[in-house]
Coordinates of C-alpha atoms and ligand atoms in Angstrom, one line a residue:
M1 CA -70.0 117.4 -50.1
V2 CA -67.1 114.9 -50.8
R3 CA -67.0 111.5 -52.5
A4 CA -66.0 109.0 -50.8
L5 CA -63.4 106.2 -51.2
H6 CA -66.3 103.5 -51.5
S7 CA -64.2 100.9 -50.0
A8 CA -62.1 102.3 -46.9
R9 CA -64.8 102.8 -45.0
F10 CA -66.1 99.1 -44.9
E11 CA -62.5 96.6 -45.0
R12 CA -60.9 98.1 -42.4
V13 CA -58.1 95.4 -40.7
H14 CA -56.0 96.2 -38.1
I15 CA -52.3 95.8 -39.1
M16 CA -49.2 97.9 -37.3
G17 CA -51.6 99.8 -34.9
W18 CA -53.5 101.5 -37.8
R19 CA -55.9 99.5 -40.2
P20 CA -55.2 99.7 -43.6
I21 CA -56.7 101.4 -46.6
I22 CA -58.1 99.0 -48.4
K23 CA -58.6 99.9 -52.5
S24 CA -60.9 98.6 -54.5
R25 CA -62.3 98.6 -57.9
R26 CA -65.2 100.8 -57.7
D27 CA -62.9 103.3 -56.0
W28 CA -61.9 104.1 -59.5
E29 CA -65.1 103.9 -62.0
D30 CA -64.6 107.1 -63.5
V31 CA -60.6 107.0 -64.0
V32 CA -58.7 103.8 -64.1
P33 CA -55.2 104.5 -62.7
H34 CA -52.8 104.1 -64.9
L35 CA -50.8 102.1 -62.3
H36 CA -53.6 99.6 -62.0
D37 CA -51.6 96.7 -60.7
Y38 CA -48.3 97.9 -58.8
A39 CA -46.5 94.2 -59.7
D40 CA -47.6 94.0 -63.4
V41 CA -46.6 97.6 -64.3
R42 CA -43.1 97.3 -62.0
A43 CA -42.2 94.4 -64.0
A44 CA -43.0 95.7 -67.2
F45 CA -41.9 98.6 -66.5
S46 CA -37.9 100.3 -68.1
W47 CA -37.1 103.6 -68.5
E48 CA -36.1 103.0 -72.2
K49 CA -39.7 102.7 -72.5
A50 CA -41.4 105.5 -70.5
F51 CA -38.7 107.5 -72.4
K52 CA -40.5 106.5 -75.7
E53 CA -43.7 108.4 -74.1
L54 CA -41.7 112.1 -74.8
D55 CA -41.7 113.5 -77.8
G56 CA -38.0 114.6 -78.3
L57 CA -36.6 117.5 -80.2
P58 CA -37.8 118.1 -84.3
G59 CA -35.2 116.9 -86.2
G60 CA -33.8 114.6 -84.0
R61 CA -32.0 117.4 -81.8
G62 CA -32.0 115.6 -78.8
L63 CA -34.5 115.9 -75.2
N64 CA -35.4 119.2 -73.9
I65 CA -37.4 119.7 -70.8
A66 CA -39.3 122.6 -72.5
H67 CA -40.6 121.1 -75.6
E68 CA -41.6 118.3 -73.8
A69 CA -43.7 120.7 -71.2
V70 CA -45.3 123.4 -74.0
D71 CA -43.9 123.2 -77.0
R72 CA -45.2 119.5 -77.9
H73 CA -48.5 120.2 -76.9
A74 CA -48.8 123.7 -78.4
D75 CA -48.2 122.1 -82.0
G76 CA -50.8 119.6 -81.1
L77 CA -54.2 118.8 -80.2
R78 CA -53.6 120.5 -76.5
R79 CA -53.0 123.6 -78.0
D80 CA -55.9 125.8 -77.1
H81 CA -56.2 123.5 -73.5
L82 CA -55.7 125.2 -70.2
A83 CA -52.0 125.2 -69.2
L84 CA -51.7 127.2 -66.3
R85 CA -54.3 129.2 -64.4
W86 CA -53.2 131.6 -61.9
I87 CA -55.0 133.0 -58.9
G88 CA -53.3 136.3 -57.7
K89 CA -53.5 137.2 -54.0
T90 CA -56.8 139.9 -54.4
G91 CA -58.2 136.5 -56.2
E92 CA -57.5 138.0 -59.7
T93 CA -56.8 135.2 -62.6
Q94 CA -54.7 135.1 -65.6
D95 CA -55.2 131.7 -67.8
F96 CA -52.2 130.8 -70.0
T97 CA -52.8 127.6 -73.0
Y98 CA -50.3 125.7 -74.1
A99 CA -50.3 128.1 -77.2
R100 CA -49.7 131.3 -75.4
L101 CA -47.4 129.8 -72.9
R102 CA -45.3 128.8 -75.6
E103 CA -45.5 132.4 -77.2
L104 CA -44.5 133.6 -73.8
T105 CA -41.4 131.1 -73.3
N106 CA -40.2 131.9 -77.0
R107 CA -40.4 135.3 -76.1
F108 CA -38.4 134.7 -72.6
A109 CA -35.8 132.7 -74.7
N110 CA -35.0 135.2 -76.9
V111 CA -34.5 138.2 -74.4
L112 CA -31.3 135.4 -73.3
Q113 CA -30.5 135.3 -76.6
Q114 CA -30.4 139.2 -77.0
L115 CA -28.4 139.8 -73.7
G116 CA -25.9 137.4 -74.9
V117 CA -26.4 134.6 -72.2
G118 CA -24.8 131.9 -73.2
T119 CA -25.7 128.0 -72.8
G120 CA -25.4 126.4 -69.4
N121 CA -25.2 129.8 -68.0
R122 CA -27.4 130.1 -64.5
V123 CA -30.6 132.1 -64.9
Y124 CA -31.6 132.4 -60.8
A125 CA -35.5 133.5 -60.4
L126 CA -36.3 135.3 -57.1
T127 CA -40.0 136.2 -57.0
G128 CA -43.1 134.9 -55.2
R129 CA -45.4 132.5 -57.4
I130 CA -46.2 135.2 -60.3
P131 CA -46.8 134.3 -64.1
A132 CA -43.4 135.6 -64.9
L133 CA -41.5 132.8 -62.5
Y134 CA -42.8 129.7 -64.4
V135 CA -42.1 131.9 -68.3
T136 CA -38.6 132.4 -67.0
A137 CA -38.3 128.8 -65.5
L138 CA -39.5 127.2 -69.2
G139 CA -37.9 130.4 -71.7
T140 CA -34.5 129.5 -69.7
L141 CA -35.0 125.7 -70.5
K142 CA -35.3 126.0 -74.0
H143 CA -32.2 128.7 -74.2
R144 CA -30.1 125.8 -72.7
G145 CA -29.6 127.9 -69.6
V146 CA -29.6 126.3 -65.8
F147 CA -32.8 127.6 -64.3
C148 CA -32.3 128.0 -60.6
P149 CA -35.1 129.1 -58.1
L150 CA -34.6 131.0 -55.3
F151 CA -37.2 131.1 -52.2
S152 CA -38.7 134.5 -51.7
A153 CA -38.5 134.0 -48.3
F154 CA -35.2 133.8 -48.0
G155 CA -33.0 136.9 -46.2
P156 CA -30.1 138.3 -48.0
E157 CA -27.8 135.9 -46.5
P158 CA -29.1 132.4 -48.0
L159 CA -29.8 134.6 -51.2
R160 CA -26.2 135.7 -51.5
A161 CA -24.6 132.1 -51.0
R162 CA -26.6 130.7 -53.5
L163 CA -25.8 133.1 -56.1
A164 CA -22.5 133.0 -55.8
I165 CA -22.1 129.3 -55.3
G166 CA -24.1 129.0 -58.7
E167 CA -22.2 131.8 -60.2
A168 CA -25.7 133.6 -60.9
G169 CA -25.4 135.1 -64.3
V170 CA -28.6 136.4 -64.8
L171 CA -31.4 137.5 -62.1
V172 CA -34.9 137.8 -62.1
T173 CA -36.6 139.4 -59.6
T174 CA -39.4 142.0 -58.9
E175 CA -38.3 145.7 -57.8
A176 CA -39.1 145.2 -54.4
L177 CA -37.3 141.5 -53.7
Y178 CA -34.5 143.2 -55.3
Q179 CA -34.7 146.9 -53.4
R180 CA -35.4 144.9 -49.8
K181 CA -33.0 141.8 -50.3
V182 CA -30.4 142.1 -53.6
A183 CA -29.1 145.3 -53.8
G184 CA -27.2 145.1 -50.5
I185 CA -25.4 142.3 -51.3
R186 CA -25.1 143.1 -55.6
D187 CA -21.4 143.8 -55.2
A188 CA -20.2 140.4 -53.7
L189 CA -21.8 138.8 -57.2
P190 CA -19.3 139.4 -59.6
H191 CA -20.6 137.2 -61.7
L192 CA -24.5 138.9 -61.9
R193 CA -24.2 140.6 -65.1
H194 CA -27.8 141.1 -65.9
V195 CA -30.5 141.9 -63.4
L196 CA -34.4 141.9 -64.7
L197 CA -36.7 143.7 -62.7
I198 CA -40.6 142.7 -63.1
G199 CA -42.0 146.4 -61.8
D200 CA -44.5 146.9 -59.0
N201 CA -48.2 147.4 -59.9
H202 CA -47.8 146.6 -63.3
R203 CA -45.4 149.6 -63.3
P204 CA -41.8 149.9 -65.6
S205 CA -39.3 149.2 -63.4
H206 CA -36.5 152.0 -63.6
V207 CA -33.8 151.0 -61.0
P208 CA -30.0 151.9 -62.1
G209 CA -27.9 148.5 -62.9
T210 CA -31.0 146.7 -64.0
L211 CA -33.3 145.7 -67.2
D212 CA -37.5 146.0 -67.2
F213 CA -38.5 142.8 -67.6
H214 CA -41.3 143.0 -69.3
L215 CA -40.2 145.7 -71.7
A216 CA -38.0 143.2 -72.5
M217 CA -40.7 140.7 -73.3
E218 CA -42.7 143.0 -75.3
Q219 CA -39.4 143.7 -77.6
A220 CA -37.9 140.1 -78.3
S221 CA -40.0 137.7 -80.7
D222 CA -42.6 135.4 -79.8
R223 CA -40.8 132.6 -82.1
Y224 CA -37.7 130.6 -80.9
T225 CA -36.2 127.1 -82.2
I226 CA -34.5 125.0 -79.3
G227 CA -31.2 124.4 -80.3
P228 CA -29.8 121.1 -79.9
T229 CA -29.9 119.6 -76.6
A230 CA -28.2 116.5 -75.2
Q231 CA -30.2 114.4 -72.3
E232 CA -27.2 115.2 -70.4
D233 CA -27.2 118.7 -70.8
P234 CA -27.8 120.9 -67.2
A235 CA -31.0 122.2 -66.7
L236 CA -31.6 122.8 -63.0
L237 CA -29.9 123.7 -60.1
H238 CA -31.5 123.4 -57.3
F239 CA -29.9 124.4 -53.5
T240 CA -30.2 121.8 -50.4
S241 CA -29.0 121.9 -47.5
G242 CA -26.5 119.6 -45.1
T243 CA -25.2 119.5 -41.6
T244 CA -21.8 121.5 -42.2
G245 CA -20.5 123.3 -44.6
T246 CA -22.5 125.9 -47.0
P247 CA -25.8 124.8 -49.0
K248 CA -25.2 122.2 -51.8
G249 CA -26.4 123.0 -55.5
A250 CA -27.7 119.7 -56.9
I251 CA -27.7 119.9 -60.4
H252 CA -30.3 117.8 -62.7
V253 CA -29.9 117.4 -66.5
H254 CA -32.6 117.6 -68.9
Q255 CA -32.8 114.1 -69.4
A256 CA -34.7 114.2 -65.5
V257 CA -37.9 115.0 -67.8
V258 CA -38.5 111.4 -68.4
A259 CA -38.8 110.9 -64.7
H260 CA -40.7 113.8 -64.3
H261 CA -43.3 113.0 -66.3
T262 CA -43.4 109.2 -65.5
T263 CA -43.5 110.0 -61.6
G264 CA -46.5 112.5 -62.7
K265 CA -48.0 109.9 -64.7
L266 CA -47.4 107.0 -62.2
A267 CA -47.5 108.0 -58.6
L268 CA -49.5 111.4 -58.6
D269 CA -51.7 109.5 -61.4
L270 CA -52.0 112.7 -63.9
H271 CA -55.0 112.0 -66.8
K272 CA -55.2 114.5 -69.6
A273 CA -58.7 115.9 -67.6
D274 CA -57.3 116.6 -64.7
V275 CA -57.2 120.3 -63.1
F276 CA -53.3 119.4 -61.0
W277 CA -52.7 121.4 -58.2
C278 CA -48.8 121.6 -56.0
T279 CA -48.8 123.5 -53.4
A280 CA -45.7 123.7 -53.1
D281 CA -43.4 126.9 -54.1
P282 CA -40.8 126.6 -57.1
G283 CA -38.1 128.2 -54.7
W284 CA -38.1 124.5 -53.3
I285 CA -38.0 121.5 -55.5
T286 CA -41.3 120.4 -55.4
G287 CA -42.5 123.2 -56.9
T288 CA -40.9 122.6 -60.3
S289 CA -40.8 119.0 -60.8
Y290 CA -44.3 118.8 -59.6
G291 CA -45.4 122.5 -59.8
I292 CA -44.0 123.9 -62.5
I293 CA -42.5 120.5 -65.3
A294 CA -44.6 116.9 -64.3
P295 CA -48.3 118.4 -65.1
L296 CA -47.5 120.0 -68.0
T297 CA -45.6 117.1 -69.8
N298 CA -48.7 115.6 -69.0
G299 CA -50.4 118.0 -70.6
V300 CA -53.2 118.9 -67.8
T301 CA -54.4 122.5 -66.3
S302 CA -52.0 123.2 -63.3
L303 CA -52.7 125.8 -60.8
V304 CA -50.7 128.5 -59.2
V305 CA -51.9 130.3 -56.3
E306 CA -50.0 132.9 -55.3
E307 CA -51.3 133.5 -51.9
E308 CA -49.7 131.5 -49.0
F309 CA -51.7 128.8 -46.9
D310 CA -55.3 129.9 -45.7
A311 CA -57.7 126.5 -45.2
E312 CA -60.9 128.3 -45.9
R313 CA -59.5 129.6 -49.2
W314 CA -57.7 126.4 -49.8
Y315 CA -61.1 124.7 -49.9
R316 CA -62.4 127.2 -51.4
I317 CA -60.3 127.4 -54.6
L318 CA -60.5 123.1 -54.6
Q319 CA -64.0 123.3 -54.9
D320 CA -64.2 126.4 -57.7
E321 CA -61.8 125.3 -59.8
R322 CA -63.0 121.5 -59.3
V323 CA -59.1 120.6 -58.6
T324 CA -59.0 116.7 -59.6
V325 CA -55.7 116.1 -58.3
W326 CA -54.2 117.6 -55.3
Y327 CA -50.3 117.5 -54.3
S328 CA -49.7 119.1 -50.7
A329 CA -47.3 119.1 -47.3
P330 CA -48.1 117.6 -44.0
T331 CA -47.4 121.1 -42.4
A332 CA -50.6 122.2 -44.4
I333 CA -52.2 119.0 -43.7
R334 CA -52.1 119.1 -39.7
M335 CA -52.9 123.0 -40.0
M336 CA -56.4 122.1 -41.3
M337 CA -56.7 119.3 -39.2
K338 CA -56.6 122.2 -36.4
G339 CA -59.3 123.9 -37.9
G340 CA -61.7 120.0 -37.9
V341 CA -63.9 118.4 -40.7
A342 CA -66.8 120.5 -40.5
P343 CA -65.3 123.5 -42.8
V344 CA -64.4 121.3 -45.6
H345 CA -67.9 119.9 -45.5
K346 CA -69.4 123.0 -46.4
Y347 CA -67.8 123.0 -49.6
N348 CA -68.9 120.5 -52.4
L349 CA -64.9 119.2 -53.1
S350 CA -66.7 116.0 -55.4
A351 CA -64.3 116.7 -58.4
L352 CA -61.4 115.8 -56.3
R353 CA -59.8 112.3 -57.0
F354 CA -56.8 111.8 -55.6
L355 CA -54.7 113.4 -52.9
A356 CA -51.0 113.0 -52.5
S357 CA -48.3 114.8 -49.9
V358 CA -44.7 115.0 -49.4
G359 CA -41.7 116.5 -47.7
E360 CA -42.0 115.6 -44.2
P361 CA -43.6 112.3 -42.2
L362 CA -47.1 112.2 -42.8
N363 CA -48.7 111.1 -39.7
P364 CA -51.3 108.0 -39.7
E365 CA -54.0 110.2 -38.0
A366 CA -53.3 112.8 -41.2
V367 CA -53.8 109.9 -43.6
V368 CA -57.3 108.7 -41.7
W369 CA -58.6 112.2 -40.9
S370 CA -58.5 113.3 -44.4
L371 CA -61.0 110.1 -45.5
D372 CA -63.5 111.9 -43.1
A373 CA -62.5 115.2 -44.1
F374 CA -62.3 114.6 -48.2
G375 CA -63.9 111.3 -48.2
R376 CA -60.2 110.2 -49.4
P377 CA -56.7 109.1 -48.0
F378 CA -53.8 111.7 -48.4
H379 CA -50.8 109.4 -50.7
D380 CA -47.9 109.9 -49.0
N381 CA -44.8 109.8 -50.8
W382 CA -41.2 110.5 -51.0
W383 CA -38.0 111.9 -52.3
Q384 CA -35.8 114.7 -52.3
T385 CA -33.5 117.4 -54.1
E386 CA -31.1 115.1 -54.9
T387 CA -33.7 112.4 -56.3
G388 CA -35.9 114.9 -58.6
G389 CA -39.1 112.9 -58.7
I390 CA -40.5 111.0 -56.6
M391 CA -39.3 108.0 -55.7
I392 CA -41.4 105.5 -53.1
A393 CA -45.3 106.3 -53.5
N394 CA -48.3 105.1 -52.1
F395 CA -50.0 104.7 -55.2
A396 CA -53.8 105.4 -56.5
A397 CA -54.2 101.7 -57.0
M398 CA -52.5 100.5 -54.1
D399 CA -54.0 99.9 -50.1
I400 CA -52.5 102.1 -47.8
Q401 CA -50.8 101.1 -44.3
P402 CA -51.5 104.5 -42.7
G403 CA -47.6 106.2 -41.5
S404 CA -46.2 104.4 -44.4
M405 CA -44.2 106.4 -47.8
G406 CA -45.3 103.2 -49.9
R407 CA -43.1 101.4 -52.1
P408 CA -41.2 102.3 -54.6
L409 CA -41.7 103.5 -58.3
P410 CA -41.5 101.3 -61.2
G411 CA -37.9 101.5 -62.4
I412 CA -36.6 102.0 -58.8
E413 CA -34.5 99.9 -56.3
A414 CA -34.6 100.9 -52.7
A415 CA -33.0 99.0 -50.4
I416 CA -32.2 99.6 -46.5
V417 CA -28.7 99.2 -45.6
R418 CA -25.7 99.2 -42.8
N419 CA -22.1 100.8 -42.5
T420 CA -20.2 97.9 -41.9
E421 CA -16.6 98.7 -40.0
E422 CA -14.5 98.3 -43.2
G423 CA -16.3 101.5 -44.7
S424 CA -18.7 99.7 -47.1
V425 CA -22.3 99.0 -47.4
E426 CA -24.4 95.6 -46.7
V427 CA -28.3 95.1 -47.6
I428 CA -30.0 94.7 -44.6
T429 CA -32.4 92.0 -45.9
D430 CA -34.8 91.0 -42.9
P431 CA -38.0 93.1 -42.5
D432 CA -38.6 95.4 -40.3
M433 CA -34.9 96.4 -39.8
Q434 CA -33.8 100.2 -39.2
G435 CA -31.3 101.2 -41.5
E436 CA -30.6 103.8 -44.2
L437 CA -32.5 104.1 -46.9
A438 CA -30.3 103.6 -50.4
L439 CA -31.6 103.8 -53.9
R440 CA -29.6 101.9 -56.9
P441 CA -28.1 105.1 -59.1
G442 CA -29.9 105.1 -62.4
W443 CA -33.2 106.8 -62.7
P444 CA -33.4 110.2 -65.3
S445 CA -33.6 112.3 -62.5
M446 CA -31.1 111.4 -60.0
F447 CA -29.1 114.6 -59.6
R448 CA -25.8 115.2 -61.4
G449 CA -23.4 116.8 -59.3
Y450 CA -23.0 119.5 -56.8
W451 CA -22.1 122.4 -58.1
N452 CA -18.7 122.7 -58.0
E453 CA -17.9 120.1 -55.2
P454 CA -17.2 116.9 -57.0
E455 CA -16.4 115.4 -53.8
R456 CA -19.1 115.8 -51.3
Y457 CA -21.2 114.3 -54.8
R458 CA -19.0 111.2 -54.6
K459 CA -19.6 110.5 -51.1
C460 CA -23.4 109.9 -51.3
F461 CA -22.2 106.9 -53.3
V462 CA -20.9 104.0 -51.6
D463 CA -21.0 100.4 -53.2
G464 CA -23.2 101.2 -56.1
W465 CA -25.7 102.6 -53.9
Y466 CA -26.5 106.4 -53.7
L467 CA -27.1 106.9 -49.5
T468 CA -30.2 109.0 -48.7
G469 CA -29.3 110.0 -45.3
D470 CA -32.8 109.2 -44.0
L471 CA -33.2 106.4 -42.1
A472 CA -36.2 103.8 -42.5
K473 CA -37.0 100.2 -42.4
R474 CA -38.8 98.1 -44.9
D475 CA -42.0 95.6 -44.0
K476 CA -42.6 92.6 -44.9
D477 CA -44.7 93.6 -47.8
G478 CA -41.9 96.3 -49.4
Y479 CA -43.6 99.6 -48.0
Y480 CA -41.3 101.6 -46.5
W481 CA -41.4 103.5 -42.8
F482 CA -39.6 106.7 -42.4
V483 CA -37.6 106.8 -38.8
G484 CA -35.4 109.8 -38.8
R485 CA -32.6 111.9 -40.6
A486 CA -29.3 110.2 -40.1
D487 CA -27.6 114.0 -39.6
D488 CA -28.4 116.9 -37.7
V489 CA -30.5 118.9 -41.0
I490 CA -33.6 120.4 -39.8
K491 CA -37.3 120.0 -41.3
T492 CA -39.4 122.9 -40.7
S493 CA -42.7 123.6 -42.1
G494 CA -41.5 121.3 -45.0
H495 CA -38.1 123.1 -45.6
L496 CA -34.8 121.9 -45.4
V497 CA -32.7 124.2 -43.2
G498 CA -28.7 124.1 -42.8
P499 CA -27.8 124.2 -38.8
F500 CA -24.3 125.8 -40.1
E501 CA -26.0 128.2 -41.8
V502 CA -27.7 129.4 -38.9
E503 CA -25.1 129.0 -36.8
S504 CA -23.0 131.1 -39.0
V505 CA -25.0 133.7 -39.1
L506 CA -25.5 134.1 -35.4
M507 CA -21.8 133.9 -35.2
E508 CA -21.1 137.1 -36.9
H509 CA -23.0 139.1 -33.7
Q510 CA -20.4 140.3 -31.5
A511 CA -21.6 139.4 -28.7
V512 CA -22.0 135.9 -29.6
A513 CA -19.0 133.4 -29.3
E514 CA -20.4 129.9 -30.4
A515 CA -23.8 128.7 -31.7
G516 CA -25.7 125.2 -32.1
V517 CA -28.7 125.2 -34.2
I518 CA -31.2 122.1 -34.1
G519 CA -34.7 121.4 -34.5
K520 CA -37.3 121.4 -31.6
P521 CA -40.2 119.3 -32.2
D522 CA -42.9 121.2 -33.0
P523 CA -46.8 119.5 -33.4
I524 CA -47.9 121.5 -36.3
A525 CA -44.2 122.4 -37.7
L526 CA -42.5 118.7 -37.0
E527 CA -39.3 121.1 -36.2
L528 CA -38.6 124.5 -35.3
V529 CA -35.3 126.0 -35.0
K530 CA -34.0 126.7 -32.0
A531 CA -30.7 128.0 -31.4
F532 CA -28.0 127.4 -28.1
V533 CA -25.8 130.7 -27.7
S534 CA -22.8 131.1 -25.6
L535 CA -22.1 134.6 -25.0
K536 CA -18.2 136.0 -25.4
D537 CA -16.8 136.9 -22.0
G538 CA -18.3 139.9 -20.3
V539 CA -21.4 140.0 -22.3
E540 CA -24.3 139.1 -19.9
P541 CA -27.2 137.5 -21.0
S542 CA -30.7 139.2 -21.1
E543 CA -34.2 139.3 -22.6
A544 CA -32.9 142.9 -24.8
L545 CA -30.2 140.8 -26.0
R546 CA -32.3 138.1 -26.8
R547 CA -34.6 139.9 -28.9
E548 CA -31.5 141.5 -30.7
L549 CA -30.1 138.2 -31.8
L550 CA -33.9 136.9 -33.0
G551 CA -33.9 140.4 -35.2
H552 CA -30.5 139.5 -36.5
A553 CA -31.0 136.5 -37.9
R554 CA -33.8 137.0 -38.9
S555 CA -33.2 140.2 -41.1
R556 CA -30.2 138.3 -42.0
L557 CA -31.6 134.7 -43.2
G558 CA -35.1 135.2 -43.9
A559 CA -38.1 134.3 -42.0
V560 CA -38.2 130.4 -42.4
V561 CA -34.4 129.7 -41.8
A562 CA -34.2 131.9 -38.6
P563 CA -34.3 130.6 -35.2
K564 CA -37.6 131.0 -33.0
E565 CA -36.1 130.0 -29.5
I566 CA -32.5 131.2 -28.9
A567 CA -31.4 129.9 -25.5
F568 CA -28.5 131.3 -23.5
L569 CA -26.1 128.4 -22.5
P570 CA -24.5 129.4 -19.1
S571 CA -20.8 130.3 -19.4
L572 CA -17.8 128.2 -18.0
P573 CA -14.6 129.6 -17.2
F574 CA -11.8 128.0 -19.7
L575 CA -14.6 125.6 -20.5
P576 CA -16.8 125.2 -24.1
S577 CA -20.5 125.6 -22.9
L578 CA -21.2 123.6 -26.2
P579 CA -20.6 119.8 -26.0
K580 CA -18.2 119.0 -28.3
T581 CA -16.5 115.9 -30.1
R582 CA -12.8 116.0 -29.6
S583 CA -12.2 116.9 -32.6
G584 CA -13.8 119.6 -32.5
K585 CA -17.1 119.6 -34.1
I586 CA -20.6 120.9 -32.1
M587 CA -22.9 117.8 -30.5
R588 CA -26.0 118.6 -31.6
R589 CA -27.4 115.4 -30.8
L590 CA -26.4 116.0 -27.6
L591 CA -28.1 119.6 -27.6
K592 CA -31.1 117.9 -28.9
A593 CA -31.2 115.4 -25.8
R594 CA -30.5 117.4 -23.3
E595 CA -33.7 120.1 -24.5
L596 CA -35.7 117.1 -25.0
G597 CA -34.5 115.6 -21.4
L598 CA -33.9 112.2 -23.3
P599 CA -31.0 109.8 -22.4
E600 CA -27.6 111.5 -23.9
G601 CA -26.4 107.8 -25.9
D602 CA -23.2 108.0 -26.4
T603 CA -20.6 110.0 -25.6
S604 CA -17.6 108.8 -25.7
T605 CA -16.4 111.0 -28.4
L606 CA -17.4 114.1 -26.2
E607 CA -14.3 116.1 -25.4
N608 CA -15.0 116.9 -22.1
Ligands
WT7_1 C1 -35.8 115.2 -47.3 C2 -35.6 115.8 -48.5 C3 -39.5 115.7 -50.9 C4 -39.1 116.8 -52.4 C5 -38.8 118.1 -51.1 C6 -38.4 118.0 -50.0 C7 -37.2 114.4 -45.7 C8 -39.8 114.1 -47.9 C9 -40.7 112.4 -46.8 C10 -41.8 112.1 -46.5 C11 -41.0 111.9 -44.2 C12 -39.7 112.9 -46.1 C13 -36.7 113.3 -46.0 C14 -36.4 113.4 -46.7 N1 -38.6 113.7 -46.2 N2 -41.0 113.1 -48.0 N3 -42.8 111.3 -47.2 N4 -41.8 111.1 -45.2 N5 -39.9 112.4 -44.4 O1 -37.0 117.9 -50.5 O2 -35.8 119.4 -49.0 O3 -34.3 118.2 -50.4 O4 -35.9 117.2 -48.1 O5 -37.3 115.4 -46.6 O6 -36.3 113.6 -44.7 O7 -34.7 113.6 -47.0 P1 -35.7 118.1 -49.6

């Protein structure tokens, strides 16, 4: 049973090949969207006013994300409201009210205090979606440490790189993950002073050189006063990938909470009675900004599901937990589409009010499918690790052009720009022209730097614009349409993968001379990581070697990052087998064109 969006079925007209989904007042008889009229709300908006919706630390001691997410509710009328409901792998649940979350995060802040961890020190977490992760994140923010989540499916090499770059001082992880992935790289991490282990099967952990997380929590006091926190104090470190070089650590400050809160309200339409489910893992920024912070600052109940995707399990959770607002991603939606609408219709999803999607292009077919399946369309929105929060969105009360990412949030100025020959950028004002998507800096959750890489940060800004690295178009109504990436980074199942990180690990293998890595189009995952490898002189390609390389990459990089396919390139005497520019850069664009049988485009810089 689904409660359908009234107008969608009746008022469809053809524009750009897909019928827009028209919204009307009849669609929100129960809950009036916060952003009820795009133009009005945008015109009246200012970040100063948005800031006033937050509390601030008592006694004017500044602004702290964890205070806004937890303590202000725990001190007020929502103290007994359910903040987090955790659903574990075996179906068991654990509930945390705002008051209980305050107590636990106070304890973790005290654990850091007692360990002598200083303000600004980086506290990393490497766990699945378990309650301790959420307590670690918010407790770290209370203590004014910098929280950095790591994705638990990463292999030892991506973990080592991220821990080393951010000079992690503390790591919270599980005993199993520590033994499998961290113990072997710990010697390479001189800054890592404290490792807190969550024992398996609720047993305390006794691994040498580590402390037991739960024991430390029990021994710590449950009272903690957050110290003075400036809006510009660093709070979060999120790694992302570029085309070349090491992963980049995007720094976000406590002021970001103004954007988390506002976008949760305006783009996800969070209302106090909502049960919200963000399916993303906190190892990626969506799972932190919207899986931890935004729902809590908005005072709603947030669902955390430990288990990975399974369509039927997800429908059952939506039904049983009476989820009202659901934030998911295109790869999952495409997998649900494969099963058709019949399995969805077995469940009573009448509580579901608003569906949103992020992370990769959402096909118009998926938007229209969700109307049939859930009686409501998925609302695509766009942002990136660097922007910290949603920048462009389809809003509850705004008509949807299926295939479009929507319109900029209030307080966000976006543009399509092009590079000029003089190295500056020029705004393209004509509609429907392709260019790079740019944003005017100044919103609260804009990244404030790449950790220890000022030069890389500086290069993101030209002529007063932040350049996003995405190609897009804007139509005459101000809707933005994603075209592709301007660089070679790969999006696979919603995860951003830097080709250089994969190439480097392949080249560690004694048989490999060189490697070039691309995203190969895939109907479900959007792209699959594919590697082209040239072998050292005297090494013959073989099926056994291919399997060995796949295995090597998987154990070093982890399943998400490792290539799914490896092709051997013919080795030609005295000639590089990978296409390269005269300055020696691998032309991944050409590898991709050849893989797809497409024209090779401009090859004037090609070496041979
Ligand atoms: C890149 C950012 C969104 C936060 C988590 C991922 C791509 C994001 C969309 C969308 C098409 C999208 C862009 C962007 N992307 N949203 N709605 N349609 N592409 O953050 O890992 O930093 O990835 O994801 O290419 O630049 P991220």
